[in-house]
Short mmCIF file of C-alpha atoms in Angstrom, two decimals:
data_model
loop_
_atom_site.label_atom_id
_atom_site.label_comp_id
_atom_site.label_asym_id
_atom_site.label_seq_id
_atom_site.Cartn_x
_atom_site.Cartn_y
_atom_site.Cartn_z
CA UNK A 1 231.87 24.55 2.41
CA UNK A 2 232.36 25.26 6.12
CA UNK A 3 235.48 27.26 6.93
CA UNK A 4 236.88 24.58 9.26
CA UNK A 5 236.12 21.77 6.81
CA UNK A 6 238.07 23.60 4.13
CA UNK A 7 241.25 23.41 6.24
CA UNK A 8 243.75 20.56 6.07
CA UNK A 9 244.15 18.13 8.97
CA UNK A 10 247.18 19.95 10.37
CA UNK A 11 245.43 23.32 10.23
CA UNK A 12 242.31 21.91 11.89
CA UNK A 13 244.34 20.46 14.74
CA UNK A 14 246.11 23.77 15.26
CA UNK A 15 242.80 25.63 15.21
CA UNK A 16 241.31 23.26 17.80
CA UNK A 17 244.32 23.76 20.06
CA UNK A 18 244.08 27.53 19.71
CA UNK A 19 240.35 27.44 20.51
CA UNK A 20 240.92 25.16 23.50
CA UNK A 21 243.49 27.56 24.94
CA UNK A 22 241.17 30.54 24.45
CA UNK A 23 238.18 28.74 26.01
CA UNK A 24 240.26 27.62 29.00
CA UNK A 25 241.56 31.16 29.50
CA UNK A 26 238.08 32.71 29.51
CA UNK A 27 236.80 30.07 31.93
CA UNK A 28 239.67 30.72 34.33
CA UNK A 29 239.28 34.49 34.03
CA UNK A 30 235.63 34.05 35.02
CA UNK A 31 236.43 31.73 37.94
CA UNK A 32 239.60 33.30 39.35
CA UNK A 33 239.86 36.76 37.86
CA UNK A 34 242.10 38.01 35.11
CA UNK A 35 244.99 39.23 37.25
CA UNK A 36 245.07 36.06 39.37
CA UNK A 37 245.21 33.69 36.41
CA UNK A 38 248.67 32.73 35.15
CA UNK A 39 249.70 31.52 31.73
CA UNK A 40 250.86 28.25 33.31
CA UNK A 41 247.36 27.71 34.70
CA UNK A 42 245.77 28.45 31.33
CA UNK A 43 248.12 26.01 29.63
CA UNK A 44 247.37 23.29 32.19
CA UNK A 45 243.61 23.80 31.83
CA UNK A 46 243.95 23.45 28.05
CA UNK A 47 246.19 20.39 28.46
CA UNK A 48 249.15 22.00 26.71
CA UNK A 49 252.54 23.23 27.85
CA UNK A 50 253.35 26.91 28.50
CA UNK A 51 255.67 26.69 25.50
CA UNK A 52 252.73 25.62 23.34
CA UNK A 53 250.68 28.53 24.71
CA UNK A 54 253.35 30.96 23.55
CA UNK A 55 253.46 29.37 20.11
CA UNK A 56 249.84 30.51 19.70
CA UNK A 57 249.71 33.69 21.77
CA UNK A 58 252.51 36.10 22.68
CA UNK A 59 250.81 37.18 25.92
CA UNK A 60 247.85 36.64 28.22
CA UNK A 61 246.24 39.78 26.82
CA UNK A 62 246.24 38.42 23.27
CA UNK A 63 244.26 35.29 24.15
CA UNK A 64 241.23 37.47 24.93
CA UNK A 65 241.04 38.44 21.25
CA UNK A 66 241.50 34.95 19.81
CA UNK A 67 237.89 34.51 18.76
CA UNK A 68 237.64 38.04 17.33
CA UNK A 69 240.83 37.58 15.32
CA UNK A 70 239.71 34.19 13.98
CA UNK A 71 236.26 35.39 12.97
CA UNK A 72 237.51 38.57 11.30
CA UNK A 73 240.00 36.45 9.37
CA UNK A 74 237.08 34.27 8.25
CA UNK A 75 235.16 37.28 6.98
CA UNK A 76 238.20 38.49 5.03
CA UNK A 77 238.83 35.04 3.52
CA UNK A 78 235.20 34.60 2.48
CA UNK A 79 235.08 38.06 0.94
CA UNK A 80 238.27 37.39 -1.00
CA UNK A 81 236.76 34.25 -2.59
CA UNK A 82 233.45 35.38 -4.11
CA UNK A 83 231.12 32.96 -5.86
CA UNK A 84 230.91 33.07 -9.63
CA UNK A 85 228.64 35.95 -10.73
CA UNK A 86 228.17 37.13 -7.14
CA UNK A 87 227.78 40.85 -6.50
CA UNK A 88 229.97 42.47 -3.82
CA UNK A 89 226.83 43.11 -1.72
CA UNK A 90 225.89 39.42 -1.87
CA UNK A 91 229.47 38.47 -1.02
CA UNK A 92 229.42 40.73 2.03
CA UNK A 93 226.16 39.20 3.23
CA UNK A 94 227.38 35.63 2.70
CA UNK A 95 230.70 36.36 4.36
CA UNK A 96 229.13 37.95 7.42
CA UNK A 97 225.99 35.89 8.06
CA UNK A 98 227.61 32.54 8.91
CA UNK A 99 230.22 34.22 11.09
CA UNK A 100 227.54 36.16 12.97
CA UNK A 101 225.52 33.01 13.59
CA UNK A 102 228.61 31.18 14.83
CA UNK A 103 229.33 34.04 17.21
CA UNK A 104 225.82 33.65 18.64
CA UNK A 105 226.72 30.27 20.12
CA UNK A 106 230.43 30.58 20.95
CA UNK A 107 231.78 31.04 24.47
CA UNK A 108 228.27 31.20 25.98
CA UNK A 109 228.50 32.52 29.53
CA UNK A 110 232.14 33.51 29.05
CA UNK A 111 231.34 35.96 26.28
CA UNK A 112 230.27 38.49 28.93
CA UNK A 113 233.60 38.00 30.71
CA UNK A 114 235.45 38.68 27.47
CA UNK A 115 233.58 41.96 26.94
CA UNK A 116 233.88 43.04 30.58
CA UNK A 117 237.64 42.56 30.56
CA UNK A 118 238.00 44.84 27.56
CA UNK A 119 235.76 47.52 29.05
CA UNK A 120 237.62 47.47 32.37
CA UNK A 121 241.16 47.74 30.99
CA UNK A 122 242.31 50.72 28.90
CA UNK A 123 245.22 48.71 27.47
CA UNK A 124 242.81 46.08 26.15
CA UNK A 125 240.52 48.79 24.79
CA UNK A 126 243.44 50.19 22.82
CA UNK A 127 244.23 46.75 21.41
CA UNK A 128 240.59 46.19 20.49
CA UNK A 129 240.46 49.53 18.68
CA UNK A 130 243.66 48.77 16.76
CA UNK A 131 242.30 45.37 15.73
CA UNK A 132 239.09 46.95 14.49
CA UNK A 133 241.00 49.56 12.49
CA UNK A 134 243.30 46.94 10.95
CA UNK A 135 240.34 44.73 10.03
CA UNK A 136 238.52 47.62 8.40
CA UNK A 137 241.62 48.47 6.35
CA UNK A 138 241.94 44.90 5.10
CA UNK A 139 238.22 44.57 4.34
CA UNK A 140 238.34 47.91 2.52
CA UNK A 141 241.12 46.61 0.25
CA UNK A 142 239.15 43.46 -0.53
CA UNK A 143 236.00 45.46 -1.30
CA UNK A 144 237.95 47.68 -3.70
CA UNK A 145 239.10 44.54 -5.49
CA UNK A 146 235.58 43.12 -5.62
CA UNK A 147 234.08 46.39 -6.80
CA UNK A 148 236.46 48.34 -9.07
CA UNK A 149 233.86 51.08 -9.59
CA UNK A 150 233.52 51.92 -5.92
CA UNK A 151 235.05 55.18 -4.69
CA UNK A 152 237.64 55.06 -1.95
CA UNK A 153 235.37 57.06 0.37
CA UNK A 154 232.50 54.62 -0.17
CA UNK A 155 234.79 51.64 0.37
CA UNK A 156 235.93 53.08 3.70
CA UNK A 157 232.33 53.46 4.86
CA UNK A 158 231.30 50.02 3.62
CA UNK A 159 234.19 48.38 5.48
CA UNK A 160 233.34 50.34 8.61
CA UNK A 161 229.72 49.24 8.46
CA UNK A 162 230.60 45.59 7.86
CA UNK A 163 233.23 45.30 10.60
CA UNK A 164 231.81 47.80 13.07
CA UNK A 165 228.26 46.52 12.73
CA UNK A 166 229.21 42.96 13.60
CA UNK A 167 231.40 44.03 16.49
CA UNK A 168 228.85 46.43 17.98
CA UNK A 169 226.05 43.86 17.86
CA UNK A 170 228.15 41.08 19.39
CA UNK A 171 229.48 43.29 22.18
CA UNK A 172 225.98 44.51 23.07
CA UNK A 173 224.53 41.00 23.16
CA UNK A 174 227.33 39.59 25.28
CA UNK A 175 227.46 42.55 27.62
CA UNK A 176 223.78 42.20 28.47
CA UNK A 177 223.66 38.43 28.63
CA UNK A 178 221.60 37.54 25.57
CA UNK A 179 221.04 33.82 25.16
CA UNK A 180 221.82 32.12 21.84
CA UNK A 181 218.33 32.61 20.40
CA UNK A 182 218.16 36.28 21.42
CA UNK A 183 221.64 36.90 20.08
CA UNK A 184 220.85 35.24 16.76
CA UNK A 185 217.73 37.40 16.39
CA UNK A 186 219.69 40.56 17.26
CA UNK A 187 222.46 39.69 14.80
CA UNK A 188 219.94 38.97 12.05
CA UNK A 189 218.46 42.39 12.68
CA UNK A 190 221.90 43.99 12.61
CA UNK A 191 222.57 42.30 9.28
CA UNK A 192 219.29 43.61 7.86
CA UNK A 193 220.20 47.15 8.94
CA UNK A 194 223.64 46.83 7.36
CA UNK A 195 222.14 45.53 4.11
CA UNK A 196 219.70 48.45 3.95
CA UNK A 197 222.58 50.90 4.23
CA UNK A 198 224.92 49.10 1.87
CA UNK A 199 222.18 48.68 -0.72
CA UNK A 200 222.43 52.41 -1.45
CA UNK A 201 225.96 51.94 -2.84
CA UNK A 202 225.30 51.18 -6.51
CA UNK A 203 228.78 49.79 -7.16
CA UNK A 204 228.12 46.92 -4.73
CA UNK A 205 225.27 45.63 -6.90
CA UNK A 206 227.50 45.00 -9.93
CA UNK A 207 229.17 41.56 -10.21
CA UNK A 208 232.85 41.73 -9.42
CA UNK A 209 235.69 41.02 -11.87
CA UNK A 210 235.72 37.42 -13.06
CA UNK A 211 239.38 36.93 -12.15
CA UNK A 212 239.25 38.35 -8.62
CA UNK A 213 240.64 36.12 -5.87
CA UNK A 214 240.03 32.88 -7.75
CA UNK A 215 236.27 32.91 -8.25
CA UNK A 216 234.49 29.90 -6.81
CA UNK A 217 231.54 28.04 -8.22
CA UNK A 218 228.50 27.54 -6.02
CA UNK A 219 229.98 24.17 -5.10
CA UNK A 220 232.75 25.94 -3.19
CA UNK A 221 235.76 24.98 -5.31
CA UNK A 222 238.05 27.56 -6.90
CA UNK A 223 237.32 27.96 -10.58
CA UNK A 224 240.11 26.55 -12.71
CA UNK A 225 241.73 28.47 -15.55
CA UNK A 226 240.73 27.30 -19.01
#
């Protein structure tokens, strides 16, 4: 089941509003410049009030990371709900592949603006680094739950490869203006490289515990207790 389809009506409406604000912000940053764009202008472009903007984002800086935050949350949620009998390695691939393909088509021409803003501003670089570290910590915890036999050192590396690999590939593609087809091909290649590396971790090839995270059947529904 698609991540958005799995949400309730209220959650879907909130997600659409959040995405509309983020898209409007990136468009205005591209047209007017980051410093010259106000929160009031972003809110107006997204057809919401400034108060609504602040209910989704605490600052103008945070809106730049909306897509990254949402997609990393998707990866974590997918990893935490493995399919019945699925190995941790298969769960990682399934969790990452759809997100990577979605990233190939999101924000289009504004993806380069997003990357440029982070590269140009040390404060945003620091926030990006903190987000990456936090995501790796959370993914590491999920991987340890999926694979009880994995060592802590291996789990740290696996999380770093999964999170860092996606981020590095997306940043490169957006920075150099890859179109959707080129970006999809590059992300598929990045995924293949990650799989080659992760395949050497034997613990990832053993099915995870049957009671982890509410195992789902291949139909996408949580398995029910007997």
